[in-house]
């Protein structure tokens, strides 16, 4: 199936997803959904704070 949208660095037949680490122009093509961006930034900020959690060396995996 052809992609109906013209993407930087992609042909219409290229079905790969956006890849902002390879093509920086892709970063501007994402759409905010259900305030998830703000919640993710808040989560990142909480992890960056010098806390017992970050000192413990535990790994957090978030999927979804």
mmCIF file of N, CA and C in Angstrom:
data_model
loop_
_atom_site.group_PDB
_atom_site.id
_atom_site.type_symbol
_atom_site.label_atom_id
_atom_site.label_comp_id
_atom_site.label_asym_id
_atom_site.label_seq_id
_atom_site.Cartn_x
_atom_site.Cartn_y
_atom_site.Cartn_z
ATOM 1 N N UNK A 1 0.850 -1.183 0.000
ATOM 2 C CA UNK A 1 0.000 0.000 0.000
ATOM 3 C C UNK A 1 0.888 1.236 0.000
ATOM 4 N N UNK A 2 0.551 2.193 -0.812
ATOM 5 C CA UNK A 2 1.325 3.431 -0.892
ATOM 6 C C UNK A 2 0.928 4.380 0.229
ATOM 7 N N UNK A 3 1.925 5.052 0.778
ATOM 8 C CA UNK A 3 1.686 6.060 1.794
ATOM 9 C C UNK A 3 1.120 7.302 1.095
ATOM 10 N N UNK A 4 -0.035 7.809 1.521
ATOM 11 C CA UNK A 4 -0.620 8.976 0.860
ATOM 12 C C UNK A 4 0.075 10.293 1.219
ATOM 13 N N UNK A 5 0.973 10.266 2.190
ATOM 14 C CA UNK A 5 1.638 11.478 2.645
ATOM 15 C C UNK A 5 3.093 11.492 2.200
ATOM 16 N N UNK A 6 3.572 12.648 1.809
ATOM 17 C CA UNK A 6 4.968 12.806 1.434
ATOM 18 C C UNK A 6 5.774 13.042 2.699
ATOM 19 N N UNK A 7 6.742 12.175 2.946
ATOM 20 C CA UNK A 7 7.594 12.291 4.116
ATOM 21 C C UNK A 7 9.012 12.616 3.693
ATOM 22 N N UNK A 8 9.709 13.451 4.468
ATOM 23 C CA UNK A 8 11.113 13.714 4.158
ATOM 24 C C UNK A 8 11.908 12.408 4.184
ATOM 25 N N UNK A 9 12.745 12.217 3.186
ATOM 26 C CA UNK A 9 13.646 11.069 3.116
ATOM 27 C C UNK A 9 12.921 9.731 2.927
ATOM 28 N N UNK A 10 11.676 9.739 2.438
ATOM 29 C CA UNK A 10 10.922 8.507 2.191
ATOM 30 C C UNK A 10 10.199 8.610 0.850
ATOM 31 N N UNK A 11 10.102 7.484 0.161
ATOM 32 C CA UNK A 11 9.280 7.433 -1.047
ATOM 33 C C UNK A 11 7.867 7.030 -0.641
ATOM 34 N N UNK A 12 6.920 7.160 -1.517
ATOM 35 C CA UNK A 12 5.535 6.794 -1.192
ATOM 36 C C UNK A 12 5.393 5.294 -0.969
ATOM 37 N N UNK A 13 6.281 4.502 -1.562
ATOM 38 C CA UNK A 13 6.209 3.051 -1.412
ATOM 39 C C UNK A 13 6.922 2.562 -0.151
ATOM 40 N N UNK A 14 7.629 3.435 0.512
ATOM 41 C CA UNK A 14 8.389 3.072 1.716
ATOM 42 C C UNK A 14 7.448 3.050 2.910
ATOM 43 N N UNK A 15 7.208 1.883 3.475
ATOM 44 C CA UNK A 15 6.250 1.750 4.567
ATOM 45 C C UNK A 15 6.859 1.816 5.952
ATOM 46 N N UNK A 16 8.144 2.166 6.043
ATOM 47 C CA UNK A 16 8.778 2.237 7.367
ATOM 48 C C UNK A 16 8.188 3.372 8.194
ATOM 49 N N UNK A 17 8.232 3.240 9.520
ATOM 50 C CA UNK A 17 7.723 4.312 10.379
ATOM 51 C C UNK A 17 8.669 5.510 10.403
ATOM 52 N N UNK A 18 8.205 6.598 10.999
ATOM 53 C CA UNK A 18 9.052 7.774 11.179
ATOM 54 C C UNK A 18 10.282 7.391 11.987
ATOM 55 N N UNK A 19 11.378 8.053 11.692
ATOM 56 C CA UNK A 19 12.638 7.717 12.358
ATOM 57 C C UNK A 19 13.424 9.012 12.614
ATOM 58 N N UNK A 20 13.074 9.772 13.687
ATOM 59 C CA UNK A 20 13.700 11.071 13.912
ATOM 60 C C UNK A 20 15.187 11.016 14.225
ATOM 61 N N UNK A 21 15.724 9.885 14.685
ATOM 62 C CA UNK A 21 17.163 9.821 14.956
ATOM 63 C C UNK A 21 17.955 9.639 13.663
ATOM 64 N N UNK A 22 17.311 9.171 12.594
ATOM 65 C CA UNK A 22 17.979 9.082 11.296
ATOM 66 C C UNK A 22 17.669 10.298 10.424
ATOM 67 N N UNK A 23 16.428 10.777 10.505
ATOM 68 C CA UNK A 23 15.974 11.908 9.707
ATOM 69 C C UNK A 23 15.361 12.938 10.657
ATOM 70 N N UNK A 24 16.129 13.948 11.087
ATOM 71 C CA UNK A 24 15.641 14.908 12.075
ATOM 72 C C UNK A 24 14.326 15.596 11.679
ATOM 73 N N UNK A 25 14.037 15.712 10.396
ATOM 74 C CA UNK A 25 12.789 16.354 9.962
ATOM 75 C C UNK A 25 11.557 15.566 10.408
ATOM 76 N N UNK A 26 11.728 14.294 10.697
ATOM 77 C CA UNK A 26 10.595 13.475 11.139
ATOM 78 C C UNK A 26 10.103 13.882 12.528
ATOM 79 N N UNK A 27 10.948 14.475 13.347
ATOM 80 C CA UNK A 27 10.567 14.839 14.722
ATOM 81 C C UNK A 27 9.388 15.811 14.744
ATOM 82 N N UNK A 28 9.262 16.649 13.728
ATOM 83 C CA UNK A 28 8.180 17.634 13.689
ATOM 84 C C UNK A 28 6.864 17.045 13.176
ATOM 85 N N UNK A 29 6.834 15.779 12.808
ATOM 86 C CA UNK A 29 5.653 15.175 12.209
ATOM 87 C C UNK A 29 4.793 14.394 13.197
ATOM 88 N N UNK A 30 5.220 14.300 14.447
ATOM 89 C CA UNK A 30 4.438 13.591 15.448
ATOM 90 C C UNK A 30 3.281 14.460 15.933
ATOM 91 N N UNK A 31 2.208 13.821 16.352
ATOM 92 C CA UNK A 31 1.016 14.511 16.834
ATOM 93 C C UNK A 31 0.823 14.164 18.307
ATOM 94 N N UNK A 32 0.576 15.174 19.123
ATOM 95 C CA UNK A 32 0.331 14.937 20.547
ATOM 96 C C UNK A 32 -0.980 14.176 20.736
ATOM 97 N N UNK A 33 -0.978 13.167 21.612
ATOM 98 C CA UNK A 33 -2.162 12.354 21.855
ATOM 99 C C UNK A 33 -2.422 12.284 23.356
ATOM 100 N N UNK A 34 -3.623 12.683 23.765
ATOM 101 C CA UNK A 34 -4.074 12.542 25.153
ATOM 102 C C UNK A 34 -3.083 13.049 26.195
ATOM 103 N N UNK A 35 -2.445 14.145 25.968
ATOM 104 C CA UNK A 35 -1.531 14.763 26.931
ATOM 105 C C UNK A 35 -0.357 13.855 27.300
ATOM 106 N N UNK A 36 -0.068 12.860 26.486
ATOM 107 C CA UNK A 36 0.995 11.919 26.830
ATOM 108 C C UNK A 36 2.371 12.576 26.803
ATOM 109 N N UNK A 37 2.579 13.558 25.937
ATOM 110 C CA UNK A 37 3.879 14.222 25.871
ATOM 111 C C UNK A 37 4.196 14.936 27.188
ATOM 112 N N UNK A 38 3.232 15.653 27.724
ATOM 113 C CA UNK A 38 3.440 16.351 28.985
ATOM 114 C C UNK A 38 3.706 15.393 30.135
ATOM 115 N N UNK A 39 2.973 14.288 30.170
ATOM 116 C CA UNK A 39 3.181 13.290 31.224
ATOM 117 C C UNK A 39 4.547 12.629 31.085
ATOM 118 N N UNK A 40 4.970 12.370 29.845
ATOM 119 C CA UNK A 40 6.278 11.772 29.628
ATOM 120 C C UNK A 40 7.386 12.724 30.064
ATOM 121 N N UNK A 41 7.256 14.012 29.759
ATOM 122 C CA UNK A 41 8.255 14.991 30.182
ATOM 123 C C UNK A 41 8.310 15.094 31.705
ATOM 124 N N UNK A 42 7.140 15.027 32.350
ATOM 125 C CA UNK A 42 7.098 15.053 33.810
ATOM 126 C C UNK A 42 7.809 13.821 34.382
ATOM 127 N N UNK A 43 7.584 12.660 33.780
ATOM 128 C CA UNK A 43 8.234 11.425 34.211
ATOM 129 C C UNK A 43 9.748 11.524 34.035
ATOM 130 N N UNK A 44 10.188 12.038 32.884
ATOM 131 C CA UNK A 44 11.622 12.205 32.649
ATOM 132 C C UNK A 44 12.237 13.128 33.697
ATOM 133 N N UNK A 45 11.541 14.211 34.001
ATOM 134 C CA UNK A 45 12.038 15.168 34.987
ATOM 135 C C UNK A 45 12.176 14.513 36.362
ATOM 136 N N UNK A 46 11.210 13.694 36.736
ATOM 137 C CA UNK A 46 11.266 13.024 38.031
ATOM 138 C C UNK A 46 12.443 12.047 38.093
ATOM 139 N N UNK A 47 12.773 11.403 36.977
ATOM 140 C CA UNK A 47 13.899 10.478 36.968
ATOM 141 C C UNK A 47 15.235 11.207 37.028
ATOM 142 N N UNK A 48 15.279 12.441 36.526
ATOM 143 C CA UNK A 48 16.525 13.190 36.518
ATOM 144 C C UNK A 48 16.849 13.784 37.878
ATOM 145 N N UNK A 49 15.852 13.923 38.731
ATOM 146 C CA UNK A 49 16.065 14.455 40.067
ATOM 147 C C UNK A 49 16.914 13.455 40.849
ATOM 148 N N UNK A 50 17.863 13.959 41.610
ATOM 149 C CA UNK A 50 18.742 13.097 42.400
ATOM 150 C C UNK A 50 17.915 12.380 43.467
ATOM 151 N N UNK A 51 17.543 11.141 43.171
ATOM 152 C CA UNK A 51 16.685 10.403 44.103
ATOM 153 C C UNK A 51 17.284 9.035 44.423
ATOM 154 N N UNK A 52 16.710 8.400 45.418
ATOM 155 C CA UNK A 52 17.151 7.054 45.786
ATOM 156 C C UNK A 52 16.909 6.075 44.641
ATOM 157 N N UNK A 53 15.860 6.307 43.877
ATOM 158 C CA UNK A 53 15.529 5.412 42.761
ATOM 159 C C UNK A 53 16.644 5.393 41.725
ATOM 160 N N UNK A 54 17.118 6.554 41.332
ATOM 161 C CA UNK A 54 18.172 6.596 40.311
ATOM 162 C C UNK A 54 19.509 6.111 40.869
ATOM 163 N N UNK A 55 19.727 6.278 42.149
ATOM 164 C CA UNK A 55 20.976 5.805 42.762
ATOM 165 C C UNK A 55 21.011 4.289 42.910
ATOM 166 N N UNK A 56 19.832 3.649 42.951
ATOM 167 C CA UNK A 56 19.786 2.213 43.176
ATOM 168 C C UNK A 56 20.230 1.413 41.967
ATOM 169 N N UNK A 57 20.263 2.024 40.795
ATOM 170 C CA UNK A 57 20.701 1.327 39.587
ATOM 171 C C UNK A 57 19.648 0.424 38.982
ATOM 172 N N UNK A 58 18.393 0.637 39.324
ATOM 173 C CA UNK A 58 17.309 -0.175 38.776
ATOM 174 C C UNK A 58 16.984 0.267 37.361
ATOM 175 N N UNK A 59 16.410 -0.650 36.596
ATOM 176 C CA UNK A 59 16.030 -0.391 35.224
ATOM 177 C C UNK A 59 14.527 -0.310 35.131
ATOM 178 N N UNK A 60 14.017 0.682 34.395
ATOM 179 C CA UNK A 60 12.583 0.824 34.193
ATOM 180 C C UNK A 60 12.301 0.625 32.708
ATOM 181 N N UNK A 61 11.329 -0.218 32.384
ATOM 182 C CA UNK A 61 10.941 -0.457 31.005
ATOM 183 C C UNK A 61 9.486 -0.041 30.862
ATOM 184 N N UNK A 62 9.242 0.860 29.917
ATOM 185 C CA UNK A 62 7.894 1.339 29.667
ATOM 186 C C UNK A 62 7.517 0.943 28.250
ATOM 187 N N UNK A 63 6.413 0.270 28.095
ATOM 188 C CA UNK A 63 5.944 -0.111 26.764
ATOM 189 C C UNK A 63 4.513 0.381 26.586
ATOM 190 N N UNK A 64 4.099 0.383 25.364
ATOM 191 C CA UNK A 64 2.705 0.761 25.174
ATOM 192 C C UNK A 64 2.448 1.564 24.011
#
